[in-house]
PDB file of C-alpha atoms in Angstrom:
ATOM      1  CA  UNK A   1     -13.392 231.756  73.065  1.00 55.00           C
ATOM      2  CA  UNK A   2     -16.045 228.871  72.394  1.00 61.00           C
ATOM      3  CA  UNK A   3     -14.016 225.314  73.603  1.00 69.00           C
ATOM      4  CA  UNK A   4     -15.097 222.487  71.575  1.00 74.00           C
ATOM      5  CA  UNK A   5     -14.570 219.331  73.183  1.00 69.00           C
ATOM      6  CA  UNK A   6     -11.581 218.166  71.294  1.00 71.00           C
ATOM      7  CA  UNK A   7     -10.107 221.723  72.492  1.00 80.00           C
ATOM      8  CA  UNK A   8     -11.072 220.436  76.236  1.00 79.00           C
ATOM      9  CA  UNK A   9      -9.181 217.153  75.632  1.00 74.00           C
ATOM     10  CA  UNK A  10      -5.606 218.548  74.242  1.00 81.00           C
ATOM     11  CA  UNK A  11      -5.915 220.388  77.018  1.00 86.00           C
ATOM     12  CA  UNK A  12      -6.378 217.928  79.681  1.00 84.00           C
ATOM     13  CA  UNK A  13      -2.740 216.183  77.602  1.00 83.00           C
ATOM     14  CA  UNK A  14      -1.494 219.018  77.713  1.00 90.00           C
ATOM     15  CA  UNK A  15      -1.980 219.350  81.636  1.00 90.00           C
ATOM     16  CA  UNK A  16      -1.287 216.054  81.625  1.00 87.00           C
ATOM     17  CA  UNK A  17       1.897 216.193  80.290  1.00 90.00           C
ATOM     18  CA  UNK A  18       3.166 219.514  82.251  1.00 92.00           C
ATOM     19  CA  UNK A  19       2.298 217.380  85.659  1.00 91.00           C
ATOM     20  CA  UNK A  20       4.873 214.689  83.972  1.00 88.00           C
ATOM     21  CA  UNK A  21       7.444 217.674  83.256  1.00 91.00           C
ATOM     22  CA  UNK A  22       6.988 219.065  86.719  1.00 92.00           C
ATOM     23  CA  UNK A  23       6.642 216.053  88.731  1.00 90.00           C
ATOM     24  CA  UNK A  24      10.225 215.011  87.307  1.00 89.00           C
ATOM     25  CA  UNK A  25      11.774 218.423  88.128  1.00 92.00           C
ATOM     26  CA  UNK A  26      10.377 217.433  91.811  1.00 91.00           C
ATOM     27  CA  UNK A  27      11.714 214.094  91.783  1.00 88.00           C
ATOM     28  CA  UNK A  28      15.358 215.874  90.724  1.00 91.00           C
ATOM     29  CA  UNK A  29      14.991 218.723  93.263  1.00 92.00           C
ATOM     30  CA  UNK A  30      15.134 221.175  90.740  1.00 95.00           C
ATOM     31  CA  UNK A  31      14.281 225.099  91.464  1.00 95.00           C
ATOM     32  CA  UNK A  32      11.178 227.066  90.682  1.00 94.00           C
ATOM     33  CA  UNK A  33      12.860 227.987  87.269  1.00 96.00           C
ATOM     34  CA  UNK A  34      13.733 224.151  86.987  1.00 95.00           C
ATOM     35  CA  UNK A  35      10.401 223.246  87.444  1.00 95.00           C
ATOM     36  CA  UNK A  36       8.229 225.396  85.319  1.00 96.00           C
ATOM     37  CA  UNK A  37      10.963 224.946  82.157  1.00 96.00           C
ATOM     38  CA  UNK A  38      10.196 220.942  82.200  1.00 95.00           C
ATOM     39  CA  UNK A  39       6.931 221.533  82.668  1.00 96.00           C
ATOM     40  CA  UNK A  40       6.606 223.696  79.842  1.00 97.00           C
ATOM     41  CA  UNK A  41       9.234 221.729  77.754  1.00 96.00           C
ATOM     42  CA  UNK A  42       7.230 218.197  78.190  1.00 94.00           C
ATOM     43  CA  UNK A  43       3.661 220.070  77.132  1.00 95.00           C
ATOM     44  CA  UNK A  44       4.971 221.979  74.138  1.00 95.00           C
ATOM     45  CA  UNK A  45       8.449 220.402  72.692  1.00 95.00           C
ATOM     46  CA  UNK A  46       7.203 218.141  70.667  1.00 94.00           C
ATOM     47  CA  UNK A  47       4.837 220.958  68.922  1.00 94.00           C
ATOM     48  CA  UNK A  48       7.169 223.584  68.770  1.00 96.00           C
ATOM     49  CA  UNK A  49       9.657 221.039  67.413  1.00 96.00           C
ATOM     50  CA  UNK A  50       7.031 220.152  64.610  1.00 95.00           C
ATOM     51  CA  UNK A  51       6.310 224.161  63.815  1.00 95.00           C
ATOM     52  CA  UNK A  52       9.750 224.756  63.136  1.00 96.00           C
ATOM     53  CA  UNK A  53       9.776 222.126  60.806  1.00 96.00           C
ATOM     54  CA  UNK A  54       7.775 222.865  58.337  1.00 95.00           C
ATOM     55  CA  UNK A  55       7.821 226.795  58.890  1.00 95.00           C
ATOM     56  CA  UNK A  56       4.585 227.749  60.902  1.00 91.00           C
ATOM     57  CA  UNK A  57       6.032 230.884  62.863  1.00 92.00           C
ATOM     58  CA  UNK A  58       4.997 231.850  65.272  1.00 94.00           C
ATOM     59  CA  UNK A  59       5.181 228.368  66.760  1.00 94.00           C
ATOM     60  CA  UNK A  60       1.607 227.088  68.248  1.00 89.00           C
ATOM     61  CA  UNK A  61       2.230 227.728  72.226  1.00 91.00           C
ATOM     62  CA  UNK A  62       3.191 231.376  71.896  1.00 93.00           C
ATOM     63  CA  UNK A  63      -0.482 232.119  70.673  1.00 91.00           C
ATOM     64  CA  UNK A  64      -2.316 229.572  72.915  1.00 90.00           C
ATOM     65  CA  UNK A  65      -3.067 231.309  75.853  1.00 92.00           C
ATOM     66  CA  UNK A  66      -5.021 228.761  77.325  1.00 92.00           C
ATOM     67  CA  UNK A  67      -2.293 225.880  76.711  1.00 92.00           C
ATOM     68  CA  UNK A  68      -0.493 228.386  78.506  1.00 95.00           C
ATOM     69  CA  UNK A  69      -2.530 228.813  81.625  1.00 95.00           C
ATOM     70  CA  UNK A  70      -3.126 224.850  81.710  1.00 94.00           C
ATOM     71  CA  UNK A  71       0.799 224.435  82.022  1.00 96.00           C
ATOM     72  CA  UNK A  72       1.284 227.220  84.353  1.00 96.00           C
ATOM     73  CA  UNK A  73      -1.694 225.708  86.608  1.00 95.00           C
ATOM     74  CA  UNK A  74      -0.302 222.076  86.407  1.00 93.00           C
ATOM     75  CA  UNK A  75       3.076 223.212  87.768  1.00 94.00           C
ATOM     76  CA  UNK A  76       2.133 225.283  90.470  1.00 94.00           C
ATOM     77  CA  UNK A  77      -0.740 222.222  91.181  1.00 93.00           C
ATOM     78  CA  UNK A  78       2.666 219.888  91.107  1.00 91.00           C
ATOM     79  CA  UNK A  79       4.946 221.736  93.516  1.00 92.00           C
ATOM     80  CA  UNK A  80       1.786 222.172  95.829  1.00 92.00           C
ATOM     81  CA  UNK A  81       0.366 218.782  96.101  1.00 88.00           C
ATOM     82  CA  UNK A  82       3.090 216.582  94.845  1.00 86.00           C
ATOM     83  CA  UNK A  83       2.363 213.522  97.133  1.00 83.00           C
ATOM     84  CA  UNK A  84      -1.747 214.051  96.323  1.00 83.00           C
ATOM     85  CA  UNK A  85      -0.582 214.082  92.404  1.00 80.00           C
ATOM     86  CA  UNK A  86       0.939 211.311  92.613  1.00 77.00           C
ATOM     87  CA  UNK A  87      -1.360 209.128  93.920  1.00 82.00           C
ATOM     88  CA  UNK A  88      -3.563 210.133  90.680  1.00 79.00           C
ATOM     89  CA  UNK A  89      -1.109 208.541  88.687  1.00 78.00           C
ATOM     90  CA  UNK A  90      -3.665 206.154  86.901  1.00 81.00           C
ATOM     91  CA  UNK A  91      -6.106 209.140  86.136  1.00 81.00           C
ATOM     92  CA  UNK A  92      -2.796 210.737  84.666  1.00 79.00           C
ATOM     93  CA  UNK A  93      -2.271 207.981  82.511  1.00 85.00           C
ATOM     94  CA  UNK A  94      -5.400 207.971  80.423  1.00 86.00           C
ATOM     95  CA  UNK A  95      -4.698 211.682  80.341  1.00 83.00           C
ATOM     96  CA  UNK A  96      -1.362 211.253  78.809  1.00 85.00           C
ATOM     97  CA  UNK A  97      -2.605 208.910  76.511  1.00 89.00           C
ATOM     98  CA  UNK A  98      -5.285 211.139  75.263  1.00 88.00           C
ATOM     99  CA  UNK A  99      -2.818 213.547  75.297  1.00 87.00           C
ATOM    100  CA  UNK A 100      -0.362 211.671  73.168  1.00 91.00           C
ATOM    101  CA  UNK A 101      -3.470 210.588  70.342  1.00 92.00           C
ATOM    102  CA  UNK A 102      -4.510 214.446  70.101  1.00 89.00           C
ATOM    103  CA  UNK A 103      -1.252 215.492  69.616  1.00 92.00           C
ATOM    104  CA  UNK A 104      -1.019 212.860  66.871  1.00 95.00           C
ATOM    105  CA  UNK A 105      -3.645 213.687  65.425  1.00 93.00           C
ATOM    106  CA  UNK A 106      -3.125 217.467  65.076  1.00 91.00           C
ATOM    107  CA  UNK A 107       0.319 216.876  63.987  1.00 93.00           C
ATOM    108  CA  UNK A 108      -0.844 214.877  61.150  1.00 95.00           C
ATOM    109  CA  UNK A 109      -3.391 217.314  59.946  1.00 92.00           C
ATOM    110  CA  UNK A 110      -0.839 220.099  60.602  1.00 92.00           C
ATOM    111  CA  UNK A 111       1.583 218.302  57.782  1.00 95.00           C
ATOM    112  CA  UNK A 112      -1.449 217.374  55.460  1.00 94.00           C
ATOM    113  CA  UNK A 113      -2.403 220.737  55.684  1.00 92.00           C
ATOM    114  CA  UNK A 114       1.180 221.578  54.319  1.00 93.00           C
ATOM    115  CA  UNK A 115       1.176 219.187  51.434  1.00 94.00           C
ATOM    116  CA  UNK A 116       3.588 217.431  52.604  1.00 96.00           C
ATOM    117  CA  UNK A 117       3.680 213.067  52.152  1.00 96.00           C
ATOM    118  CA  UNK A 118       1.882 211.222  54.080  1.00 95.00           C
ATOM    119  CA  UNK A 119       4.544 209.414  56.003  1.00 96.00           C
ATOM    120  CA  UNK A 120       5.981 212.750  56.849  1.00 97.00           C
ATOM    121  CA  UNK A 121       2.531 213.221  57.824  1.00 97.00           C
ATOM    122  CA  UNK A 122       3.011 210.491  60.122  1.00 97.00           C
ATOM    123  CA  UNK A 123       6.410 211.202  61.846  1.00 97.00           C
ATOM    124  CA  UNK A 124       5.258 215.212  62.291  1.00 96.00           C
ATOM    125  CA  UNK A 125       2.215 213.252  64.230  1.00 96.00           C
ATOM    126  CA  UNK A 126       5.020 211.126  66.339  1.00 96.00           C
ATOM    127  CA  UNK A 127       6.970 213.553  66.799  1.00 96.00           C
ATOM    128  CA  UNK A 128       4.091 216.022  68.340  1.00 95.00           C
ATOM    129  CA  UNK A 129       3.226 213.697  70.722  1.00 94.00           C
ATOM    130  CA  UNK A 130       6.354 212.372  71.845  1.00 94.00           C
ATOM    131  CA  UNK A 131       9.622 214.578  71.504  1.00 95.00           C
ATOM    132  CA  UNK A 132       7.909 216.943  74.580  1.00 93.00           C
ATOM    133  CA  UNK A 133       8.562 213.517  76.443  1.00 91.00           C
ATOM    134  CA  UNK A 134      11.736 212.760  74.863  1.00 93.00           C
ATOM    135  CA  UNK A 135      12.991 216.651  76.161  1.00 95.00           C
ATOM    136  CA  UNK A 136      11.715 216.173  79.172  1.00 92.00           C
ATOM    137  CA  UNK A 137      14.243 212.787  80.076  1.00 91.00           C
ATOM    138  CA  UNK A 138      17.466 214.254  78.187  1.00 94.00           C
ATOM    139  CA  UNK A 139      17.162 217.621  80.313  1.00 93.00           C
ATOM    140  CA  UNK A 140      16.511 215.533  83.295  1.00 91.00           C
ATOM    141  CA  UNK A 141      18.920 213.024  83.097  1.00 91.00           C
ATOM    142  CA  UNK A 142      16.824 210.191  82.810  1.00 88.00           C
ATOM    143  CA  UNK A 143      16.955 207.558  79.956  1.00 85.00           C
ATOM    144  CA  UNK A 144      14.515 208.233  77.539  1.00 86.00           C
ATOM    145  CA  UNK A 145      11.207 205.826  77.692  1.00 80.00           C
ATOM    146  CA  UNK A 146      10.710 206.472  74.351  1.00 83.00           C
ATOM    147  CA  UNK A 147      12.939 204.036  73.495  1.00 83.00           C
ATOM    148  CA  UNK A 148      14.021 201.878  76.155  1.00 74.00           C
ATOM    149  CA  UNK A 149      10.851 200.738  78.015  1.00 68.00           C
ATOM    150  CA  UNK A 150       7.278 201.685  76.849  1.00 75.00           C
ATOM    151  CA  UNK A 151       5.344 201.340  73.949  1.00 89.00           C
ATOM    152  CA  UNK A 152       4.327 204.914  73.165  1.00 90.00           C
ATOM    153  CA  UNK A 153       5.840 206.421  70.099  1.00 93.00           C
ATOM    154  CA  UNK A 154       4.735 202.791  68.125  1.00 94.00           C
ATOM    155  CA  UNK A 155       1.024 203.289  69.574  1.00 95.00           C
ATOM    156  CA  UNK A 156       1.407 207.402  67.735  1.00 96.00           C
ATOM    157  CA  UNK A 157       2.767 205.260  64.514  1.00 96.00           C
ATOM    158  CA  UNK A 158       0.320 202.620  64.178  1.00 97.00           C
ATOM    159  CA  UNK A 159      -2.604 205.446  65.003  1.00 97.00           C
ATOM    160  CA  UNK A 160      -1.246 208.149  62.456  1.00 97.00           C
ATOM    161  CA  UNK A 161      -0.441 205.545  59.737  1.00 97.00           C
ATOM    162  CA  UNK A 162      -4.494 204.547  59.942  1.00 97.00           C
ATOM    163  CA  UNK A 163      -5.383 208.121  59.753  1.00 97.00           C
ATOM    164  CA  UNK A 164      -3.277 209.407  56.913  1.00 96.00           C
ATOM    165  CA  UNK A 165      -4.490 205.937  55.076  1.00 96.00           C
ATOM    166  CA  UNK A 166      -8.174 206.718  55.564  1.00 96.00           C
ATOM    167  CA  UNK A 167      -7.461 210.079  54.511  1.00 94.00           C
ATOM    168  CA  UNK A 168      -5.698 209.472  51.940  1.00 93.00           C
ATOM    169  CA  UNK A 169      -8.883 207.145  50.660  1.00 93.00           C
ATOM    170  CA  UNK A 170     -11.169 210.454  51.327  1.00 90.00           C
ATOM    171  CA  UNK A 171     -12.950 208.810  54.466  1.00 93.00           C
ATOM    172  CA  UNK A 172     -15.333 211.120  56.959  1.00 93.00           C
ATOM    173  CA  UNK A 173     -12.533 213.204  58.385  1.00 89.00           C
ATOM    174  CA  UNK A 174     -14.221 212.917  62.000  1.00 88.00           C
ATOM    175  CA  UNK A 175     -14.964 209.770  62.194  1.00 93.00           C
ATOM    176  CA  UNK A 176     -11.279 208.706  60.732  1.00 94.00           C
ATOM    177  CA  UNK A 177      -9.780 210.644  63.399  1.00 91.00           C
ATOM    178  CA  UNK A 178     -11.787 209.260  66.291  1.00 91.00           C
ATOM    179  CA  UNK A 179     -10.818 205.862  64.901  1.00 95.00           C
ATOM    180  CA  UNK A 180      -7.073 206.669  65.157  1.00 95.00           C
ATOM    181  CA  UNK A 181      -7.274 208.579  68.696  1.00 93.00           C
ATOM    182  CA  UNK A 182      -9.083 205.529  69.808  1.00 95.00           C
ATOM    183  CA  UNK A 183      -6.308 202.773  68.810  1.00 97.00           C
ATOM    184  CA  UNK A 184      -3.672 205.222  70.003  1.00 96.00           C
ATOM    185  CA  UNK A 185      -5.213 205.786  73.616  1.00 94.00           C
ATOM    186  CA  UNK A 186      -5.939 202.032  73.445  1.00 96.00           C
ATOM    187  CA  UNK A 187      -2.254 200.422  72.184  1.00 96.00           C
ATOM    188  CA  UNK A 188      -1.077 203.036  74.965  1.00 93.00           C
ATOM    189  CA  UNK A 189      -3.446 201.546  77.968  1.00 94.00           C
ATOM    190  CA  UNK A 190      -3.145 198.623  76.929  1.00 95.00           C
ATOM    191  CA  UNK A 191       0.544 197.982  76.737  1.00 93.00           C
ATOM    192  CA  UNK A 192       0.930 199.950  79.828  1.00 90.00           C
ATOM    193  CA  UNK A 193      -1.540 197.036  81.420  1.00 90.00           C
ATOM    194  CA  UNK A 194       0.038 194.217  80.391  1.00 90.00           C
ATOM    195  CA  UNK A 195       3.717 195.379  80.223  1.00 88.00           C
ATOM    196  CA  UNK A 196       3.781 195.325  76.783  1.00 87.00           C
ATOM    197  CA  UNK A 197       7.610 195.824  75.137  1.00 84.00           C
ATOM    198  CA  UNK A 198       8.926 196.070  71.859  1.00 83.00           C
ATOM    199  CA  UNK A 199      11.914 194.256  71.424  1.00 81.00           C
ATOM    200  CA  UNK A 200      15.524 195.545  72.456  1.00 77.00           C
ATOM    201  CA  UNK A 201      18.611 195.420  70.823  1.00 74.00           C
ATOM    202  CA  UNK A 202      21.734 194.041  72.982  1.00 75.00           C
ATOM    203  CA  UNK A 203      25.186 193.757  72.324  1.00 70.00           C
TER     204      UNK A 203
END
């Protein structure tokens, strides 16, 4: 199989994102079993999630054998180095956040290709790059950071609403998409930098 470097990238999210899953199991002392079910849940929720959706069976993962290996790697890589892995954390990031605008992305052009609307174009985009995240707190206990601390799912929004608008207008597929994986990886940083917020609701 030929990788193209897009392939290469979703990848390194999708690594990225298992090391998140695993690294929490750690932080819970969680089993073996434990372990590789986060890691797995965090890299491929939020696409299996969108398959079911609109109807793609068999679901994306269970044909991917490289996404496969990548998680498989990042958990044993995890529960082997932990204290190394962590001390990557900033390398992790801008993996995540590649991650999270690839996942967008592919989302999107997942629901275009169904002929679906383009907002629902939009939330299948959100929803591929951040419900894996989302799984990974509930099973875990944690509260979500989806929507109590980080701007994340807002950076997939803002990113797959300029996508499906350029598409919509017929613009250069390529360079539409590097456009909106480029605001998405950059809201993300950026945010993360400066502590960005949205605001909270309080009683």
């Amino acid at each position: 199989m030929q990788l193209t470097f897009i392939h290469v990238l979703e990848l390194l999210g999708t690594f990225a994102f298992a090391i998140s899953g695993a690294t929490a199991a750690i932080n819970k002392s969680y089993d073996v079993i434990g372990l590789l079910t986060l890691a797995f849940v965090t890299a491929i929720g939020g696409g299996t999630i969108r398959d079911l959706l609109i109807g793609a069976t068999p679901v994306a993962w269970m044909t991917d054998e490289l996404s496969n290996s990548a998680i498989i790697i990042a958990a044993v890589i995890a529960a082997l180095f932990f204290s190394y892995v962590k001390r990557l954390h900033r390398w992790l990031t801008i993996f995540d956040a590649i991650g999270l605008a690839l996942f967008t992305v592919t989302g999107i052009n997942k629901g275009i290709a169904a002929g679906l609307p383009m907002p629902v174009c939009v939330a299948l985009g959100t929803i591929t790059g951040t419900f894996g995240g989302l799984l990974r707190d509930v099973i875990s206990g944690e509260e979500p950071i989806l929507f109590t601390r980080e701007i994340y799912a807002a950076a997939s929004i803002v990113g797959g609403t300029i996508y499906v608008v350029g598409a919509s207008y017929h613009a250069d597929p390529g360079l539409i998409q590097s456009v909106a994986v480029t605001v998405i990886v950059t809201i993300r940083l950026v945010s993360l930098r400066y502590n960005w917020q949205l605001p909270r609701l309080r009683a």
